[in-house]
Amino acid sequence: MALDRHDPIFMAPPAGPNPELMLSAVLHLMSHYTANHSADGGCVKLAAVIERHLKALASLPELAPVLRATCQQLTEQWAQVVERQLPVPERSSFLARFMTRTRAVASAA
């Protein structure tokens, strides 16, 4: 996807947190996540970026209370999306670890 550098979102001054720009960005990211969501699940990195944007918005005191509360709720929901998409680390049982160690000792002897 090519970025249009003449889009007003790129013309905004970089000084300080700009709630409107942050909200615009997170809505943009969310629409891309939805548009690119496949049967395999969405992009975990994109979901994590959305979560971080929402968390940052929820912490801005100048944001209207209803928007801060909404962003906080959405932060929690996106955190769950990220958590569900992360690969589950393989946990080995005690017996499997014991057998692996026993095989290693036996092959060294």
PDB file of N, CA and C in Angstrom:
ATOM      1  N   MET A   1       0.839  -1.168   0.000  1.00  0.00           N
ATOM      2  CA  MET A   1       0.000   0.000   0.000  1.00  0.00           C
ATOM      3  C   MET A   1       0.887   1.235   0.000  1.00  0.00           C
ATOM      4  N   ALA A   2       0.706   2.102  -0.950  1.00  0.00           N
ATOM      5  CA  ALA A   2       1.492   3.332  -1.035  1.00  0.00           C
ATOM      6  C   ALA A   2       0.884   4.392  -0.131  1.00  0.00           C
ATOM      7  N   LEU A   3       1.740   5.142   0.535  1.00  0.00           N
ATOM      8  CA  LEU A   3       1.282   6.210   1.413  1.00  0.00           C
ATOM      9  C   LEU A   3       1.251   7.518   0.650  1.00  0.00           C
ATOM     10  N   ASP A   4       0.167   8.246   0.825  1.00  0.00           N
ATOM     11  CA  ASP A   4       0.040   9.557   0.208  1.00  0.00           C
ATOM     12  C   ASP A   4       0.604  10.581   1.175  1.00  0.00           C
ATOM     13  N   ARG A   5       1.824  11.059   0.916  1.00  0.00           N
ATOM     14  CA  ARG A   5       2.491  12.006   1.811  1.00  0.00           C
ATOM     15  C   ARG A   5       1.832  13.387   1.807  1.00  0.00           C
ATOM     16  N   HIS A   6       0.887  13.615   0.914  1.00  0.00           N
ATOM     17  CA  HIS A   6       0.182  14.889   0.874  1.00  0.00           C
ATOM     18  C   HIS A   6      -1.101  14.831   1.697  1.00  0.00           C
ATOM     19  N   ASP A   7      -1.366  13.691   2.292  1.00  0.00           N
ATOM     20  CA  ASP A   7      -2.522  13.530   3.167  1.00  0.00           C
ATOM     21  C   ASP A   7      -2.341  14.442   4.376  1.00  0.00           C
ATOM     22  N   PRO A   8      -3.399  15.114   4.834  1.00  0.00           N
ATOM     23  CA  PRO A   8      -3.278  16.036   5.976  1.00  0.00           C
ATOM     24  C   PRO A   8      -2.726  15.392   7.245  1.00  0.00           C
ATOM     25  N   ILE A   9      -2.871  14.102   7.382  1.00  0.00           N
ATOM     26  CA  ILE A   9      -2.365  13.435   8.580  1.00  0.00           C
ATOM     27  C   ILE A   9      -0.842  13.541   8.672  1.00  0.00           C
ATOM     28  N   PHE A  10      -0.160  13.620   7.502  1.00  0.00           N
ATOM     29  CA  PHE A  10       1.292  13.730   7.493  1.00  0.00           C
ATOM     30  C   PHE A  10       1.765  15.183   7.573  1.00  0.00           C
ATOM     31  N   MET A  11       0.845  16.118   7.398  1.00  0.00           N
ATOM     32  CA  MET A  11       1.194  17.530   7.413  1.00  0.00           C
ATOM     33  C   MET A  11       1.094  18.138   8.814  1.00  0.00           C
ATOM     34  N   ALA A  12       0.556  17.397   9.759  1.00  0.00           N
ATOM     35  CA  ALA A  12       0.353  17.924  11.116  1.00  0.00           C
ATOM     36  C   ALA A  12       1.698  18.180  11.782  1.00  0.00           C
ATOM     37  N   PRO A  13       1.785  19.243  12.583  1.00  0.00           N
ATOM     38  CA  PRO A  13       3.031  19.518  13.287  1.00  0.00           C
ATOM     39  C   PRO A  13       3.317  18.421  14.309  1.00  0.00           C
ATOM     40  N   PRO A  14       4.579  18.021  14.464  1.00  0.00           N
ATOM     41  CA  PRO A  14       4.923  16.919  15.350  1.00  0.00           C
ATOM     42  C   PRO A  14       4.971  17.296  16.833  1.00  0.00           C
ATOM     43  N   ALA A  15       4.654  18.538  17.193  1.00  0.00           N
ATOM     44  CA  ALA A  15       4.794  18.985  18.582  1.00  0.00           C
ATOM     45  C   ALA A  15       3.708  18.399  19.472  1.00  0.00           C
ATOM     46  N   GLY A  16       4.117  17.725  20.546  1.00  0.00           N
ATOM     47  CA  GLY A  16       3.224  17.256  21.602  1.00  0.00           C
ATOM     48  C   GLY A  16       2.160  16.276  21.136  1.00  0.00           C
ATOM     49  N   PRO A  17       1.488  15.668  22.114  1.00  0.00           N
ATOM     50  CA  PRO A  17       0.422  14.726  21.764  1.00  0.00           C
ATOM     51  C   PRO A  17      -0.775  15.482  21.190  1.00  0.00           C
ATOM     52  N   ASN A  18      -1.271  15.002  20.089  1.00  0.00           N
ATOM     53  CA  ASN A  18      -2.421  15.601  19.425  1.00  0.00           C
ATOM     54  C   ASN A  18      -3.527  14.551  19.451  1.00  0.00           C
ATOM     55  N   PRO A  19      -4.501  14.668  20.364  1.00  0.00           N
ATOM     56  CA  PRO A  19      -5.532  13.632  20.500  1.00  0.00           C
ATOM     57  C   PRO A  19      -6.289  13.351  19.207  1.00  0.00           C
ATOM     58  N   GLU A  20      -6.603  14.404  18.452  1.00  0.00           N
ATOM     59  CA  GLU A  20      -7.346  14.184  17.213  1.00  0.00           C
ATOM     60  C   GLU A  20      -6.527  13.376  16.213  1.00  0.00           C
ATOM     61  N   LEU A  21      -5.245  13.675  16.129  1.00  0.00           N
ATOM     62  CA  LEU A  21      -4.369  12.944  15.215  1.00  0.00           C
ATOM     63  C   LEU A  21      -4.209  11.491  15.678  1.00  0.00           C
ATOM     64  N   MET A  22      -4.044  11.300  16.984  1.00  0.00           N
ATOM     65  CA  MET A  22      -3.912   9.943  17.520  1.00  0.00           C
ATOM     66  C   MET A  22      -5.184   9.136  17.282  1.00  0.00           C
ATOM     67  N   LEU A  23      -6.335   9.769  17.501  1.00  0.00           N
ATOM     68  CA  LEU A  23      -7.602   9.085  17.277  1.00  0.00           C
ATOM     69  C   LEU A  23      -7.779   8.744  15.796  1.00  0.00           C
ATOM     70  N   SER A  24      -7.405   9.672  14.937  1.00  0.00           N
ATOM     71  CA  SER A  24      -7.457   9.424  13.502  1.00  0.00           C
ATOM     72  C   SER A  24      -6.564   8.240  13.126  1.00  0.00           C
ATOM     73  N   ALA A  25      -5.368   8.217  13.687  1.00  0.00           N
ATOM     74  CA  ALA A  25      -4.421   7.137  13.378  1.00  0.00           C
ATOM     75  C   ALA A  25      -4.944   5.782  13.835  1.00  0.00           C
ATOM     76  N   VAL A  26      -5.487   5.736  15.046  1.00  0.00           N
ATOM     77  CA  VAL A  26      -5.951   4.442  15.548  1.00  0.00           C
ATOM     78  C   VAL A  26      -7.177   3.962  14.771  1.00  0.00           C
ATOM     79  N   LEU A  27      -8.043   4.863  14.360  1.00  0.00           N
ATOM     80  CA  LEU A  27      -9.179   4.459  13.526  1.00  0.00           C
ATOM     81  C   LEU A  27      -8.696   3.932  12.185  1.00  0.00           C
ATOM     82  N   HIS A  28      -7.681   4.570  11.631  1.00  0.00           N
ATOM     83  CA  HIS A  28      -7.083   4.123  10.374  1.00  0.00           C
ATOM     84  C   HIS A  28      -6.491   2.717  10.537  1.00  0.00           C
ATOM     85  N   LEU A  29      -5.749   2.508  11.611  1.00  0.00           N
ATOM     86  CA  LEU A  29      -5.144   1.199  11.871  1.00  0.00           C
ATOM     87  C   LEU A  29      -6.212   0.123  12.056  1.00  0.00           C
ATOM     88  N   MET A  30      -7.263   0.474  12.787  1.00  0.00           N
ATOM     89  CA  MET A  30      -8.334  -0.494  13.024  1.00  0.00           C
ATOM     90  C   MET A  30      -9.030  -0.879  11.721  1.00  0.00           C
ATOM     91  N   SER A  31      -9.216   0.078  10.832  1.00  0.00           N
ATOM     92  CA  SER A  31      -9.862  -0.251   9.567  1.00  0.00           C
ATOM     93  C   SER A  31      -8.966  -1.149   8.719  1.00  0.00           C
ATOM     94  N   HIS A  32      -7.646  -0.932   8.771  1.00  0.00           N
ATOM     95  CA  HIS A  32      -6.726  -1.820   8.044  1.00  0.00           C
ATOM     96  C   HIS A  32      -6.730  -3.213   8.646  1.00  0.00           C
ATOM     97  N   TYR A  33      -6.787  -3.291   9.957  1.00  0.00           N
ATOM     98  CA  TYR A  33      -6.821  -4.600  10.610  1.00  0.00           C
ATOM     99  C   TYR A  33      -8.059  -5.362  10.149  1.00  0.00           C
ATOM    100  N   THR A  34      -9.202  -4.684  10.149  1.00  0.00           N
ATOM    101  CA  THR A  34     -10.453  -5.318   9.744  1.00  0.00           C
ATOM    102  C   THR A  34     -10.423  -5.699   8.276  1.00  0.00           C
ATOM    103  N   ALA A  35      -9.932  -4.815   7.437  1.00  0.00           N
ATOM    104  CA  ALA A  35      -9.892  -5.085   5.997  1.00  0.00           C
ATOM    105  C   ALA A  35      -8.954  -6.236   5.667  1.00  0.00           C
ATOM    106  N   ASN A  36      -7.870  -6.381   6.424  1.00  0.00           N
ATOM    107  CA  ASN A  36      -6.877  -7.415   6.135  1.00  0.00           C
ATOM    108  C   ASN A  36      -7.054  -8.668   6.969  1.00  0.00           C
ATOM    109  N   HIS A  37      -8.089  -8.713   7.771  1.00  0.00           N
ATOM    110  CA  HIS A  37      -8.319  -9.867   8.640  1.00  0.00           C
ATOM    111  C   HIS A  37      -8.702 -11.056   7.778  1.00  0.00           C
ATOM    112  N   SER A  38      -8.008 -12.134   7.940  1.00  0.00           N
ATOM    113  CA  SER A  38      -8.296 -13.337   7.158  1.00  0.00           C
ATOM    114  C   SER A  38      -8.779 -14.440   8.081  1.00  0.00           C
ATOM    115  N   ALA A  39      -9.059 -15.562   7.513  1.00  0.00           N
ATOM    116  CA  ALA A  39      -9.516 -16.702   8.307  1.00  0.00           C
ATOM    117  C   ALA A  39      -8.441 -17.156   9.295  1.00  0.00           C
ATOM    118  N   ASP A  40      -7.178 -16.873   8.967  1.00  0.00           N
ATOM    119  CA  ASP A  40      -6.073 -17.258   9.844  1.00  0.00           C
ATOM    120  C   ASP A  40      -5.927 -16.322  11.036  1.00  0.00           C
ATOM    121  N   GLY A  41      -6.626 -15.225  11.035  1.00  0.00           N
ATOM    122  CA  GLY A  41      -6.486 -14.229  12.090  1.00  0.00           C
ATOM    123  C   GLY A  41      -5.764 -13.018  11.542  1.00  0.00           C
ATOM    124  N   GLY A  42      -5.830 -11.939  12.269  1.00  0.00           N
ATOM    125  CA  GLY A  42      -5.200 -10.695  11.832  1.00  0.00           C
ATOM    126  C   GLY A  42      -3.736 -10.647  12.190  1.00  0.00           C
ATOM    127  N   CYS A  43      -3.130  -9.566  11.879  1.00  0.00           N
ATOM    128  CA  CYS A  43      -1.715  -9.353  12.155  1.00  0.00           C
ATOM    129  C   CYS A  43      -1.539  -8.977  13.624  1.00  0.00           C
ATOM    130  N   VAL A  44      -0.792  -9.749  14.347  1.00  0.00           N
ATOM    131  CA  VAL A  44      -0.600  -9.504  15.776  1.00  0.00           C
ATOM    132  C   VAL A  44       0.153  -8.200  16.019  1.00  0.00           C
ATOM    133  N   LYS A  45       1.069  -7.847  15.127  1.00  0.00           N
ATOM    134  CA  LYS A  45       1.809  -6.591  15.296  1.00  0.00           C
ATOM    135  C   LYS A  45       0.876  -5.397  15.146  1.00  0.00           C
ATOM    136  N   LEU A  46      -0.002  -5.447  14.162  1.00  0.00           N
ATOM    137  CA  LEU A  46      -0.952  -4.363  13.955  1.00  0.00           C
ATOM    138  C   LEU A  46      -1.907  -4.258  15.140  1.00  0.00           C
ATOM    139  N   ALA A  47      -2.355  -5.382  15.653  1.00  0.00           N
ATOM    140  CA  ALA A  47      -3.236  -5.373  16.825  1.00  0.00           C
ATOM    141  C   ALA A  47      -2.518  -4.773  18.036  1.00  0.00           C
ATOM    142  N   ALA A  48      -1.230  -5.066  18.192  1.00  0.00           N
ATOM    143  CA  ALA A  48      -0.461  -4.520  19.312  1.00  0.00           C
ATOM    144  C   ALA A  48      -0.283  -3.005  19.170  1.00  0.00           C
ATOM    145  N   VAL A  49      -0.098  -2.528  17.943  1.00  0.00           N
ATOM    146  CA  VAL A  49       0.025  -1.084  17.715  1.00  0.00           C
ATOM    147  C   VAL A  49      -1.299  -0.398  18.037  1.00  0.00           C
ATOM    148  N   ILE A  50      -2.394  -1.002  17.638  1.00  0.00           N
ATOM    149  CA  ILE A  50      -3.716  -0.450  17.948  1.00  0.00           C
ATOM    150  C   ILE A  50      -3.904  -0.378  19.456  1.00  0.00           C
ATOM    151  N   GLU A  51      -3.530  -1.432  20.147  1.00  0.00           N
ATOM    152  CA  GLU A  51      -3.643  -1.445  21.611  1.00  0.00           C
ATOM    153  C   GLU A  51      -2.829  -0.308  22.235  1.00  0.00           C
ATOM    154  N   ARG A  52      -1.600  -0.104  21.764  1.00  0.00           N
ATOM    155  CA  ARG A  52      -0.747   0.961  22.319  1.00  0.00           C
ATOM    156  C   ARG A  52      -1.328   2.348  22.052  1.00  0.00           C
ATOM    157  N   HIS A  53      -1.867   2.556  20.852  1.00  0.00           N
ATOM    158  CA  HIS A  53      -2.492   3.843  20.541  1.00  0.00           C
ATOM    159  C   HIS A  53      -3.680   4.101  21.471  1.00  0.00           C
ATOM    160  N   LEU A  54      -4.508   3.098  21.660  1.00  0.00           N
ATOM    161  CA  LEU A  54      -5.673   3.261  22.528  1.00  0.00           C
ATOM    162  C   LEU A  54      -5.259   3.525  23.967  1.00  0.00           C
ATOM    163  N   LYS A  55      -4.211   2.842  24.413  1.00  0.00           N
ATOM    164  CA  LYS A  55      -3.717   3.063  25.776  1.00  0.00           C
ATOM    165  C   LYS A  55      -3.208   4.491  25.936  1.00  0.00           C
ATOM    166  N   ALA A  56      -2.496   4.984  24.938  1.00  0.00           N
ATOM    167  CA  ALA A  56      -1.993   6.360  24.987  1.00  0.00           C
ATOM    168  C   ALA A  56      -3.148   7.355  25.008  1.00  0.00           C
ATOM    169  N   LEU A  57      -4.165   7.104  24.200  1.00  0.00           N
ATOM    170  CA  LEU A  57      -5.331   7.990  24.191  1.00  0.00           C
ATOM    171  C   LEU A  57      -6.056   7.962  25.533  1.00  0.00           C
ATOM    172  N   ALA A  58      -6.180   6.800  26.130  1.00  0.00           N
ATOM    173  CA  ALA A  58      -6.881   6.676  27.409  1.00  0.00           C
ATOM    174  C   ALA A  58      -6.164   7.435  28.522  1.00  0.00           C
ATOM    175  N   SER A  59      -4.880   7.677  28.358  1.00  0.00           N
ATOM    176  CA  SER A  59      -4.116   8.351  29.403  1.00  0.00           C
ATOM    177  C   SER A  59      -4.050   9.869  29.226  1.00  0.00           C
ATOM    178  N   LEU A  60      -4.638  10.392  28.160  1.00  0.00           N
ATOM    179  CA  LEU A  60      -4.590  11.835  27.917  1.00  0.00           C
ATOM    180  C   LEU A  60      -5.658  12.566  28.739  1.00  0.00           C
ATOM    181  N   PRO A  61      -5.247  13.432  29.672  1.00  0.00           N
ATOM    182  CA  PRO A  61      -6.231  14.120  30.518  1.00  0.00           C
ATOM    183  C   PRO A  61      -7.108  15.107  29.747  1.00  0.00           C
ATOM    184  N   GLU A  62      -6.620  15.624  28.616  1.00  0.00           N
ATOM    185  CA  GLU A  62      -7.417  16.603  27.867  1.00  0.00           C
ATOM    186  C   GLU A  62      -8.496  15.965  27.001  1.00  0.00           C
ATOM    187  N   LEU A  63      -8.483  14.644  26.902  1.00  0.00           N
ATOM    188  CA  LEU A  63      -9.506  13.943  26.136  1.00  0.00           C
ATOM    189  C   LEU A  63     -10.796  13.890  26.951  1.00  0.00           C
ATOM    190  N   ALA A  64     -11.914  14.004  26.281  1.00  0.00           N
ATOM    191  CA  ALA A  64     -13.209  13.953  26.960  1.00  0.00           C
ATOM    192  C   ALA A  64     -13.330  12.643  27.747  1.00  0.00           C
ATOM    193  N   PRO A  65     -13.937  12.694  28.933  1.00  0.00           N
ATOM    194  CA  PRO A  65     -14.040  11.487  29.769  1.00  0.00           C
ATOM    195  C   PRO A  65     -14.678  10.289  29.060  1.00  0.00           C
ATOM    196  N   VAL A  66     -15.684  10.536  28.253  1.00  0.00           N
ATOM    197  CA  VAL A  66     -16.323   9.421  27.555  1.00  0.00           C
ATOM    198  C   VAL A  66     -15.361   8.785  26.556  1.00  0.00           C
ATOM    199  N   LEU A  67     -14.539   9.593  25.890  1.00  0.00           N
ATOM    200  CA  LEU A  67     -13.552   9.035  24.959  1.00  0.00           C
ATOM    201  C   LEU A  67     -12.446   8.293  25.697  1.00  0.00           C
ATOM    202  N   ARG A  68     -12.002   8.828  26.839  1.00  0.00           N
ATOM    203  CA  ARG A  68     -10.975   8.129  27.630  1.00  0.00           C
ATOM    204  C   ARG A  68     -11.492   6.777  28.090  1.00  0.00           C
ATOM    205  N   ALA A  69     -12.747   6.740  28.560  1.00  0.00           N
ATOM    206  CA  ALA A  69     -13.320   5.474  29.032  1.00  0.00           C
ATOM    207  C   ALA A  69     -13.462   4.475  27.884  1.00  0.00           C
ATOM    208  N   THR A  70     -13.891   4.966  26.738  1.00  0.00           N
ATOM    209  CA  THR A  70     -14.025   4.088  25.567  1.00  0.00           C
ATOM    210  C   THR A  70     -12.670   3.531  25.156  1.00  0.00           C
ATOM    211  N   CYS A  71     -11.670   4.399  25.118  1.00  0.00           N
ATOM    212  CA  CYS A  71     -10.316   3.949  24.751  1.00  0.00           C
ATOM    213  C   CYS A  71      -9.784   2.930  25.759  1.00  0.00           C
ATOM    214  N   GLN A  72     -10.072   3.129  27.046  1.00  0.00           N
ATOM    215  CA  GLN A  72      -9.629   2.179  28.066  1.00  0.00           C
ATOM    216  C   GLN A  72     -10.277   0.811  27.853  1.00  0.00           C
ATOM    217  N   GLN A  73     -11.590   0.812  27.594  1.00  0.00           N
ATOM    218  CA  GLN A  73     -12.287  -0.452  27.334  1.00  0.00           C
ATOM    219  C   GLN A  73     -11.747  -1.139  26.087  1.00  0.00           C
ATOM    220  N   LEU A  74     -11.525  -0.353  25.037  1.00  0.00           N
ATOM    221  CA  LEU A  74     -11.001  -0.931  23.800  1.00  0.00           C
ATOM    222  C   LEU A  74      -9.564  -1.420  23.966  1.00  0.00           C
ATOM    223  N   THR A  75      -8.792  -0.749  24.814  1.00  0.00           N
ATOM    224  CA  THR A  75      -7.431  -1.207  25.098  1.00  0.00           C
ATOM    225  C   THR A  75      -7.464  -2.627  25.645  1.00  0.00           C
ATOM    226  N   GLU A  76      -8.361  -2.865  26.582  1.00  0.00           N
ATOM    227  CA  GLU A  76      -8.475  -4.196  27.186  1.00  0.00           C
ATOM    228  C   GLU A  76      -8.917  -5.234  26.154  1.00  0.00           C
ATOM    229  N   GLN A  77      -9.847  -4.850  25.284  1.00  0.00           N
ATOM    230  CA  GLN A  77     -10.304  -5.787  24.261  1.00  0.00           C
ATOM    231  C   GLN A  77      -9.206  -6.110  23.254  1.00  0.00           C
ATOM    232  N   TRP A  78      -8.435  -5.091  22.845  1.00  0.00           N
ATOM    233  CA  TRP A  78      -7.347  -5.333  21.890  1.00  0.00           C
ATOM    234  C   TRP A  78      -6.215  -6.118  22.539  1.00  0.00           C
ATOM    235  N   ALA A  79      -6.017  -5.938  23.838  1.00  0.00           N
ATOM    236  CA  ALA A  79      -5.006  -6.743  24.543  1.00  0.00           C
ATOM    237  C   ALA A  79      -5.382  -8.220  24.472  1.00  0.00           C
ATOM    238  N   GLN A  80      -6.661  -8.509  24.572  1.00  0.00           N
ATOM    239  CA  GLN A  80      -7.117  -9.899  24.458  1.00  0.00           C
ATOM    240  C   GLN A  80      -6.913 -10.432  23.039  1.00  0.00           C
ATOM    241  N   VAL A  81      -7.134  -9.580  22.040  1.00  0.00           N
ATOM    242  CA  VAL A  81      -6.904  -9.983  20.643  1.00  0.00           C
ATOM    243  C   VAL A  81      -5.435 -10.349  20.460  1.00  0.00           C
ATOM    244  N   VAL A  82      -4.548  -9.500  20.978  1.00  0.00           N
ATOM    245  CA  VAL A  82      -3.110  -9.758  20.865  1.00  0.00           C
ATOM    246  C   VAL A  82      -2.755 -11.050  21.580  1.00  0.00           C
ATOM    247  N   GLU A  83      -3.265 -11.212  22.785  1.00  0.00           N
ATOM    248  CA  GLU A  83      -2.949 -12.406  23.578  1.00  0.00           C
ATOM    249  C   GLU A  83      -3.413 -13.683  22.877  1.00  0.00           C
ATOM    250  N   ARG A  84      -4.598 -13.645  22.265  1.00  0.00           N
ATOM    251  CA  ARG A  84      -5.115 -14.831  21.569  1.00  0.00           C
ATOM    252  C   ARG A  84      -4.282 -15.183  20.349  1.00  0.00           C
ATOM    253  N   GLN A  85      -3.661 -14.185  19.707  1.00  0.00           N
ATOM    254  CA  GLN A  85      -2.915 -14.438  18.478  1.00  0.00           C
ATOM    255  C   GLN A  85      -1.460 -14.824  18.708  1.00  0.00           C
ATOM    256  N   LEU A  86      -0.963 -14.575  19.901  1.00  0.00           N
ATOM    257  CA  LEU A  86       0.428 -14.939  20.169  1.00  0.00           C
ATOM    258  C   LEU A  86       0.567 -16.449  20.158  1.00  0.00           C
ATOM    259  N   PRO A  87       1.665 -16.948  19.623  1.00  0.00           N
ATOM    260  CA  PRO A  87       1.861 -18.401  19.622  1.00  0.00           C
ATOM    261  C   PRO A  87       1.993 -18.915  21.052  1.00  0.00           C
ATOM    262  N   VAL A  88       1.370 -20.041  21.292  1.00  0.00           N
ATOM    263  CA  VAL A  88       1.415 -20.649  22.619  1.00  0.00           C
ATOM    264  C   VAL A  88       2.750 -21.371  22.762  1.00  0.00           C
ATOM    265  N   PRO A  89       3.526 -20.997  23.787  1.00  0.00           N
ATOM    266  CA  PRO A  89       4.805 -21.694  23.968  1.00  0.00           C
ATOM    267  C   PRO A  89       4.552 -23.155  24.341  1.00  0.00           C
ATOM    268  N   GLU A  90       5.359 -23.996  23.753  1.00  0.00           N
ATOM    269  CA  GLU A  90       5.206 -25.424  24.019  1.00  0.00           C
ATOM    270  C   GLU A  90       5.699 -25.722  25.428  1.00  0.00           C
ATOM    271  N   ARG A  91       4.818 -26.271  26.213  1.00  0.00           N
ATOM    272  CA  ARG A  91       5.196 -26.619  27.579  1.00  0.00           C
ATOM    273  C   ARG A  91       5.456 -28.117  27.630  1.00  0.00           C
ATOM    274  N   SER A  92       6.604 -28.442  28.099  1.00  0.00           N
ATOM    275  CA  SER A  92       6.907 -29.859  28.206  1.00  0.00           C
ATOM    276  C   SER A  92       6.559 -30.332  29.609  1.00  0.00           C
ATOM    277  N   SER A  93       6.114 -31.544  29.665  1.00  0.00           N
ATOM    278  CA  SER A  93       5.753 -32.129  30.956  1.00  0.00           C
ATOM    279  C   SER A  93       7.026 -32.543  31.698  1.00  0.00           C
ATOM    280  N   PHE A  94       6.865 -32.802  32.950  1.00  0.00           N
ATOM    281  CA  PHE A  94       7.990 -33.251  33.755  1.00  0.00           C
ATOM    282  C   PHE A  94       8.581 -34.528  33.165  1.00  0.00           C
ATOM    283  N   LEU A  95       7.719 -35.440  32.745  1.00  0.00           N
ATOM    284  CA  LEU A  95       8.187 -36.707  32.185  1.00  0.00           C
ATOM    285  C   LEU A  95       8.991 -36.477  30.903  1.00  0.00           C
ATOM    286  N   ALA A  96       8.531 -35.579  30.040  1.00  0.00           N
ATOM    287  CA  ALA A  96       9.260 -35.301  28.800  1.00  0.00           C
ATOM    288  C   ALA A  96      10.628 -34.706  29.100  1.00  0.00           C
ATOM    289  N   ARG A  97      10.701 -33.761  30.052  1.00  0.00           N
ATOM    290  CA  ARG A  97      11.998 -33.184  30.419  1.00  0.00           C
ATOM    291  C   ARG A  97      12.916 -34.252  31.013  1.00  0.00           C
ATOM    292  N   PHE A  98      12.370 -35.125  31.837  1.00  0.00           N
ATOM    293  CA  PHE A  98      13.154 -36.196  32.459  1.00  0.00           C
ATOM    294  C   PHE A  98      13.693 -37.150  31.399  1.00  0.00           C
ATOM    295  N   MET A  99      12.834 -37.517  30.423  1.00  0.00           N
ATOM    296  CA  MET A  99      13.255 -38.443  29.380  1.00  0.00           C
ATOM    297  C   MET A  99      14.328 -37.814  28.490  1.00  0.00           C
ATOM    298  N   THR A 100      14.223 -36.512  28.203  1.00  0.00           N
ATOM    299  CA  THR A 100      15.214 -35.816  27.386  1.00  0.00           C
ATOM    300  C   THR A 100      16.554 -35.796  28.099  1.00  0.00           C
ATOM    301  N   ARG A 101      16.530 -35.515  29.391  1.00  0.00           N
ATOM    302  CA  ARG A 101      17.763 -35.489  30.165  1.00  0.00           C
ATOM    303  C   ARG A 101      18.372 -36.884  30.259  1.00  0.00           C
ATOM    304  N   THR A 102      17.543 -37.897  30.447  1.00  0.00           N
ATOM    305  CA  THR A 102      18.037 -39.275  30.541  1.00  0.00           C
ATOM    306  C   THR A 102      18.684 -39.707  29.234  1.00  0.00           C
ATOM    307  N   ARG A 103      18.074 -39.342  28.099  1.00  0.00           N
ATOM    308  CA  ARG A 103      18.638 -39.683  26.773  1.00  0.00           C
ATOM    309  C   ARG A 103      19.965 -38.970  26.565  1.00  0.00           C
ATOM    310  N   ALA A 104      20.051 -37.729  26.987  1.00  0.00           N
ATOM    311  CA  ALA A 104      21.300 -36.964  26.823  1.00  0.00           C
ATOM    312  C   ALA A 104      22.412 -37.572  27.643  1.00  0.00           C
ATOM    313  N   VAL A 105      22.129 -37.981  28.855  1.00  0.00           N
ATOM    314  CA  VAL A 105      23.139 -38.609  29.707  1.00  0.00           C
ATOM    315  C   VAL A 105      23.543 -39.954  29.121  1.00  0.00           C
ATOM    316  N   ALA A 106      22.583 -40.732  28.636  1.00  0.00           N
ATOM    317  CA  ALA A 106      22.876 -42.045  28.071  1.00  0.00           C
ATOM    318  C   ALA A 106      23.720 -41.931  26.797  1.00  0.00           C
ATOM    319  N   SER A 107      23.447 -40.939  25.953  1.00  0.00           N
ATOM    320  CA  SER A 107      24.207 -40.810  24.722  1.00  0.00           C
ATOM    321  C   SER A 107      25.622 -40.267  24.988  1.00  0.00           C
ATOM    322  N   ALA A 108      25.815 -39.559  26.089  1.00  0.00           N
ATOM    323  CA  ALA A 108      27.137 -39.043  26.423  1.00  0.00           C
ATOM    324  C   ALA A 108      28.040 -40.146  26.997  1.00  0.00           C
ATOM    325  N   ALA A 109      27.438 -41.177  27.523  1.00  0.00           N
ATOM    326  CA  ALA A 109      28.215 -42.245  28.165  1.00  0.00           C
ATOM    327  C   ALA A 109      28.776 -43.234  27.196  1.00  0.00           C
TER     328      ALA A 109
END
